[in-house]
Amino acid sequence: MIIMAPVLLILLGATEILQADLLPDEKISLLPPINFTIKVTGLAQVLLHWESNPDQEQRNVNLEYQVKINAPKEDDYETRITESKCVTILHKGFSASVRTILQNDHSLLASSWASAELHAPPGSPGTSVVNLTCTTNTTADNYSHLRPYQVSLHCTWLVGTDAPEDTQYFLYYRYGSWTEECQEYSKDSLGRNIACWFPRTFIRSRGRDWLAVLVNGSSKHSAIKPFDQLFALHAIDRINPPLNVTAEIEGTRLSIQWEKPVSAFPIHCFDYEVKIHNARNGYLQVEKMMTNTFISIIDDLSKYDVQVRAAVSSMCREAGLWSEWSQPIYVGFSR
């Protein structure tokens, strides 16, 4: 103990010296970052980049940066590196600020803000599309072992209220690093594009990235304002109905079975609802379950129609849409 005591005192002294650098009474001047820029790197995607101030006083401290998104939607976060990617809509413009910070258990020191801005793209008011909606759907691809499932994309929109009659719209989507322009459009009575269909995309049905969609346009009479929107896949993915639904009656026992939908998600990732309709008395029974089998005790003198639908379970991704009901199966008593 006599030998260790001086060492312990030295360590404690070192701790006190390090902490003293961070005391609120200790004055350290924090300077804002320099050369702060915002660069568009893709549809609905920007890169924020800055440099540490070369005149910043260096001490034995860890400086960080606070990033504040001002528009189109407020957000803020902290980082130790000098760049940040941001997925955001851009048709309303984009602005952000960054500052140098030093924080400890006692206080937060911060520099002034450095700010940058992207102006909203040009275009006449009322010319951009409205009510843009998109859905995805998964199909089996029997010709590809690398990608056994393909995801289609279907988007619709309404023509802007003040868009000239000769307006033509064009749609693009971005998922991850892939960007594609629509090649298959549906048109209104004036020949204007109002819907788009991608039979095959680079979207991953089990992916968690945002889907970015942009619709811009052209006209001889007016500048058409572009419109972009972000979609979460779980909120727009239209799940397929369960496959091979069967129903059998043995006495008063109704046994229903089915297979999981066509989907990249494995069998344990689905919730199901079974709907049993008694045609004789109109009684409707709906049951929710996670297995692909259901048994019900029934009246053996009635006729029933049975349907099943599916949704991806919250165990595998955020809750989303239910599938359509399967085609009805008719079983039971008939004269």
mmCIF file of C-alpha atoms in Angstrom, residues 101-299:
data_model
loop_
_atom_site.group_PDB
_atom_site.id
_atom_site.type_symbol
_atom_site.label_atom_id
_atom_site.label_comp_id
_atom_site.label_asym_id
_atom_site.label_seq_id
_atom_site.Cartn_x
_atom_site.Cartn_y
_atom_site.Cartn_z
ATOM 1 C CA ILE A 101 -19.626 22.492 -29.605
ATOM 2 C CA LEU A 102 -17.787 21.294 -26.514
ATOM 3 C CA GLN A 103 -19.834 19.596 -23.855
ATOM 4 C CA ASN A 104 -19.217 17.850 -20.575
ATOM 5 C CA ASP A 105 -21.199 16.918 -17.490
ATOM 6 C CA HIS A 106 -21.410 20.525 -16.391
ATOM 7 C CA SER A 107 -22.018 22.692 -19.421
ATOM 8 C CA LEU A 108 -22.256 23.131 -23.172
ATOM 9 C CA LEU A 109 -19.997 25.564 -24.966
ATOM 10 C CA ALA A 110 -20.897 26.482 -28.536
ATOM 11 C CA SER A 111 -19.659 28.691 -31.329
ATOM 12 C CA SER A 112 -21.852 30.874 -33.488
ATOM 13 C CA TRP A 113 -23.703 29.198 -36.370
ATOM 14 C CA ALA A 114 -22.507 28.788 -39.943
ATOM 15 C CA SER A 115 -25.457 28.529 -42.332
ATOM 16 C CA ALA A 116 -26.174 27.577 -45.931
ATOM 17 C CA GLU A 117 -29.301 27.339 -48.070
ATOM 18 C CA LEU A 118 -30.707 25.778 -51.222
ATOM 19 C CA HIS A 119 -33.495 27.856 -52.741
ATOM 20 C CA ALA A 120 -36.717 26.194 -53.877
ATOM 21 C CA PRO A 121 -36.525 25.237 -57.561
ATOM 22 C CA PRO A 122 -38.241 27.681 -59.951
ATOM 23 C CA GLY A 123 -41.731 27.174 -61.290
ATOM 24 C CA SER A 124 -45.126 28.831 -61.444
ATOM 25 C CA PRO A 125 -47.435 28.315 -58.446
ATOM 26 C CA GLY A 126 -50.153 25.726 -58.936
ATOM 27 C CA THR A 127 -48.357 23.885 -61.750
ATOM 28 C CA SER A 128 -46.819 21.010 -59.765
ATOM 29 C CA VAL A 129 -48.638 17.704 -59.399
ATOM 30 C CA VAL A 130 -50.891 17.108 -56.400
ATOM 31 C CA ASN A 131 -52.031 13.998 -54.528
ATOM 32 C CA LEU A 132 -48.989 11.937 -55.498
ATOM 33 C CA THR A 133 -49.483 8.374 -54.243
ATOM 34 C CA CYS A 134 -47.356 5.278 -54.834
ATOM 35 C CA THR A 135 -47.641 1.572 -54.065
ATOM 36 C CA THR A 136 -45.240 -1.343 -54.426
ATOM 37 C CA ASN A 137 -45.937 -5.024 -55.004
ATOM 38 C CA THR A 138 -43.734 -8.125 -55.013
ATOM 39 C CA THR A 139 -43.811 -10.829 -57.666
ATOM 40 C CA ALA A 140 -41.805 -14.023 -58.028
ATOM 41 C CA ASP A 141 -39.056 -14.033 -60.646
ATOM 42 C CA ASN A 142 -38.545 -17.630 -61.710
ATOM 43 C CA TYR A 143 -35.735 -16.708 -64.103
ATOM 44 C CA SER A 144 -33.344 -15.165 -61.573
ATOM 45 C CA HIS A 145 -31.619 -16.991 -58.738
ATOM 46 C CA LEU A 146 -29.842 -13.858 -57.547
ATOM 47 C CA ARG A 147 -33.101 -11.913 -57.177
ATOM 48 C CA PRO A 148 -35.955 -14.420 -56.834
ATOM 49 C CA TYR A 149 -38.424 -11.595 -56.149
ATOM 50 C CA GLN A 150 -39.090 -8.429 -58.133
ATOM 51 C CA VAL A 151 -40.760 -5.272 -56.840
ATOM 52 C CA SER A 152 -43.035 -3.213 -59.081
ATOM 53 C CA LEU A 153 -43.935 0.437 -58.493
ATOM 54 C CA HIS A 154 -47.153 2.222 -59.426
ATOM 55 C CA CYS A 155 -47.662 5.961 -58.873
ATOM 56 C CA THR A 156 -50.597 8.250 -59.633
ATOM 57 C CA TRP A 157 -51.140 11.995 -59.338
ATOM 58 C CA LEU A 158 -53.456 14.837 -60.299
ATOM 59 C CA VAL A 159 -52.576 17.665 -62.650
ATOM 60 C CA GLY A 160 -51.789 20.981 -60.961
ATOM 61 C CA THR A 161 -54.787 23.299 -60.769
ATOM 62 C CA ASP A 162 -53.009 26.056 -62.725
ATOM 63 C CA ALA A 163 -50.994 23.840 -65.083
ATOM 64 C CA PRO A 164 -51.478 24.709 -68.789
ATOM 65 C CA GLU A 165 -53.235 22.189 -70.999
ATOM 66 C CA ASP A 166 -49.995 21.358 -72.816
ATOM 67 C CA THR A 167 -48.230 20.402 -69.548
ATOM 68 C CA GLN A 168 -46.402 17.107 -69.605
ATOM 69 C CA TYR A 169 -45.147 15.444 -66.431
ATOM 70 C CA PHE A 170 -42.214 13.070 -65.974
ATOM 71 C CA LEU A 171 -41.596 10.811 -62.986
ATOM 72 C CA TYR A 172 -38.347 9.511 -61.492
ATOM 73 C CA TYR A 173 -37.675 7.387 -58.443
ATOM 74 C CA ARG A 174 -34.546 6.794 -56.385
ATOM 75 C CA TYR A 175 -33.947 3.874 -54.058
ATOM 76 C CA GLY A 176 -30.513 3.715 -52.478
ATOM 77 C CA SER A 177 -28.025 4.546 -55.231
ATOM 78 C CA TRP A 178 -30.381 3.619 -58.082
ATOM 79 C CA THR A 179 -32.376 6.221 -60.026
ATOM 80 C CA GLU A 180 -34.792 5.436 -62.866
ATOM 81 C CA GLU A 181 -37.097 7.427 -65.138
ATOM 82 C CA CYS A 182 -40.569 6.119 -65.869
ATOM 83 C CA GLN A 183 -41.128 4.603 -69.306
ATOM 84 C CA GLU A 184 -44.776 3.509 -69.009
ATOM 85 C CA TYR A 185 -47.333 6.273 -68.413
ATOM 86 C CA SER A 186 -51.113 6.506 -68.302
ATOM 87 C CA LYS A 187 -52.639 9.712 -69.701
ATOM 88 C CA ASP A 188 -55.714 11.857 -69.194
ATOM 89 C CA SER A 189 -58.060 13.039 -71.959
ATOM 90 C CA LEU A 190 -55.617 15.841 -72.877
ATOM 91 C CA GLY A 191 -52.690 13.429 -73.213
ATOM 92 C CA ARG A 192 -51.019 14.500 -69.979
ATOM 93 C CA ASN A 193 -49.215 11.861 -67.925
ATOM 94 C CA ILE A 194 -51.140 11.125 -64.705
ATOM 95 C CA ALA A 195 -49.779 7.719 -63.670
ATOM 96 C CA CYS A 196 -46.609 5.669 -63.996
ATOM 97 C CA TRP A 197 -45.881 1.942 -63.902
ATOM 98 C CA PHE A 198 -42.510 0.271 -63.290
ATOM 99 C CA PRO A 199 -42.986 -3.503 -63.715
ATOM 100 C CA ARG A 200 -39.456 -4.081 -62.365
ATOM 101 C CA THR A 201 -37.415 -1.835 -60.079
ATOM 102 C CA PHE A 202 -34.262 -1.814 -57.974
ATOM 103 C CA ILE A 203 -36.363 -1.523 -54.799
ATOM 104 C CA ARG A 204 -35.643 -4.195 -52.192
ATOM 105 C CA SER A 205 -38.909 -5.422 -50.711
ATOM 106 C CA ARG A 206 -37.246 -6.066 -47.340
ATOM 107 C CA GLY A 207 -35.245 -2.835 -47.474
ATOM 108 C CA ARG A 208 -35.564 0.024 -45.010
ATOM 109 C CA ASP A 209 -34.348 2.924 -47.161
ATOM 110 C CA TRP A 210 -36.687 5.741 -48.084
ATOM 111 C CA LEU A 211 -38.189 5.685 -51.572
ATOM 112 C CA ALA A 212 -37.771 9.111 -53.192
ATOM 113 C CA VAL A 213 -40.098 10.082 -56.043
ATOM 114 C CA LEU A 214 -39.801 13.232 -58.161
ATOM 115 C CA VAL A 215 -42.296 14.528 -60.727
ATOM 116 C CA ASN A 216 -41.230 17.466 -62.868
ATOM 117 C CA GLY A 217 -42.765 18.820 -66.051
ATOM 118 C CA SER A 218 -42.599 21.043 -69.100
ATOM 119 C CA SER A 219 -44.911 23.434 -70.932
ATOM 120 C CA LYS A 220 -44.579 26.051 -73.678
ATOM 121 C CA HIS A 221 -46.617 28.507 -71.631
ATOM 122 C CA SER A 222 -45.336 28.203 -68.066
ATOM 123 C CA ALA A 223 -42.452 26.928 -65.964
ATOM 124 C CA ILE A 224 -43.689 23.746 -64.249
ATOM 125 C CA LYS A 225 -42.709 23.510 -60.611
ATOM 126 C CA PRO A 226 -41.229 20.122 -59.607
ATOM 127 C CA PHE A 227 -42.570 18.099 -56.692
ATOM 128 C CA ASP A 228 -40.785 15.400 -54.696
ATOM 129 C CA GLN A 229 -41.980 13.096 -51.928
ATOM 130 C CA LEU A 230 -40.528 10.442 -49.634
ATOM 131 C CA PHE A 231 -42.273 7.136 -49.011
ATOM 132 C CA ALA A 232 -41.590 4.551 -46.306
ATOM 133 C CA LEU A 233 -41.809 1.122 -47.948
ATOM 134 C CA HIS A 234 -43.812 -0.474 -45.143
ATOM 135 C CA ALA A 235 -46.527 2.163 -45.616
ATOM 136 C CA ILE A 236 -46.977 1.646 -49.387
ATOM 137 C CA ASP A 237 -46.144 -2.043 -49.906
ATOM 138 C CA ARG A 238 -49.237 -3.898 -51.108
ATOM 139 C CA ILE A 239 -48.857 -7.412 -49.743
ATOM 140 C CA ASN A 240 -50.105 -10.328 -51.866
ATOM 141 C CA PRO A 241 -52.948 -12.487 -50.499
ATOM 142 C CA PRO A 242 -52.082 -15.880 -48.991
ATOM 143 C CA LEU A 243 -51.736 -18.770 -51.443
ATOM 144 C CA ASN A 244 -53.518 -22.103 -51.765
ATOM 145 C CA VAL A 245 -56.260 -21.502 -49.221
ATOM 146 C CA THR A 246 -58.169 -24.723 -48.457
ATOM 147 C CA ALA A 247 -61.124 -25.427 -46.171
ATOM 148 C CA GLU A 248 -62.555 -28.797 -45.108
ATOM 149 C CA ILE A 249 -65.413 -29.775 -42.830
ATOM 150 C CA GLU A 250 -65.458 -32.947 -40.735
ATOM 151 C CA GLY A 251 -68.637 -33.051 -38.659
ATOM 152 C CA THR A 252 -68.682 -29.744 -36.764
ATOM 153 C CA ARG A 253 -64.981 -29.074 -37.299
ATOM 154 C CA LEU A 254 -63.945 -26.538 -39.950
ATOM 155 C CA SER A 255 -60.238 -26.781 -40.789
ATOM 156 C CA ILE A 256 -58.597 -23.978 -42.830
ATOM 157 C CA GLN A 257 -55.036 -23.953 -44.167
ATOM 158 C CA TRP A 258 -53.009 -21.690 -46.451
ATOM 159 C CA GLU A 259 -49.493 -20.789 -47.549
ATOM 160 C CA LYS A 260 -47.611 -17.532 -47.074
ATOM 161 C CA PRO A 261 -47.966 -14.858 -49.783
ATOM 162 C CA VAL A 262 -45.473 -14.387 -52.584
ATOM 163 C CA SER A 263 -42.946 -12.291 -50.686
ATOM 164 C CA ALA A 264 -39.255 -11.976 -49.868
ATOM 165 C CA PHE A 265 -40.188 -12.131 -46.190
ATOM 166 C CA PRO A 266 -39.896 -15.621 -44.604
ATOM 167 C CA ILE A 267 -42.837 -17.574 -43.265
ATOM 168 C CA HIS A 268 -42.506 -16.381 -39.643
ATOM 169 C CA CYS A 269 -42.906 -12.725 -40.702
ATOM 170 C CA PHE A 270 -46.656 -12.723 -41.318
ATOM 171 C CA ASP A 271 -49.828 -12.040 -39.396
ATOM 172 C CA TYR A 272 -53.079 -13.407 -40.797
ATOM 173 C CA GLU A 273 -56.778 -12.727 -40.513
ATOM 174 C CA VAL A 274 -59.341 -15.434 -41.272
ATOM 175 C CA LYS A 275 -62.886 -14.427 -42.184
ATOM 176 C CA ILE A 276 -65.654 -17.039 -41.929
ATOM 177 C CA HIS A 277 -69.129 -16.082 -43.119
ATOM 178 C CA ASN A 278 -72.159 -18.181 -42.225
ATOM 179 C CA ALA A 279 -74.416 -17.870 -45.270
ATOM 180 C CA ARG A 280 -77.488 -19.209 -43.386
ATOM 181 C CA ASN A 281 -77.635 -16.706 -40.493
ATOM 182 C CA GLY A 282 -75.237 -14.010 -41.767
ATOM 183 C CA TYR A 283 -72.864 -14.400 -38.800
ATOM 184 C CA LEU A 284 -69.318 -13.164 -39.555
ATOM 185 C CA GLN A 285 -66.328 -14.470 -37.619
ATOM 186 C CA VAL A 286 -62.902 -12.802 -37.983
ATOM 187 C CA GLU A 287 -59.860 -14.225 -36.223
ATOM 188 C CA LYS A 288 -56.264 -12.952 -36.169
ATOM 189 C CA MET A 289 -53.275 -15.313 -35.840
ATOM 190 C CA MET A 290 -49.610 -15.882 -36.723
ATOM 191 C CA THR A 291 -49.876 -19.505 -37.872
ATOM 192 C CA ASN A 292 -51.140 -20.736 -41.247
ATOM 193 C CA THR A 293 -53.797 -23.066 -39.829
ATOM 194 C CA PHE A 294 -57.113 -22.350 -38.145
ATOM 195 C CA ILE A 295 -59.790 -24.677 -36.757
ATOM 196 C CA SER A 296 -63.290 -23.560 -35.812
ATOM 197 C CA ILE A 297 -66.312 -25.377 -34.397
ATOM 198 C CA ILE A 298 -69.286 -24.721 -36.666
ATOM 199 C CA ASP A 299 -72.920 -25.548 -37.319
#
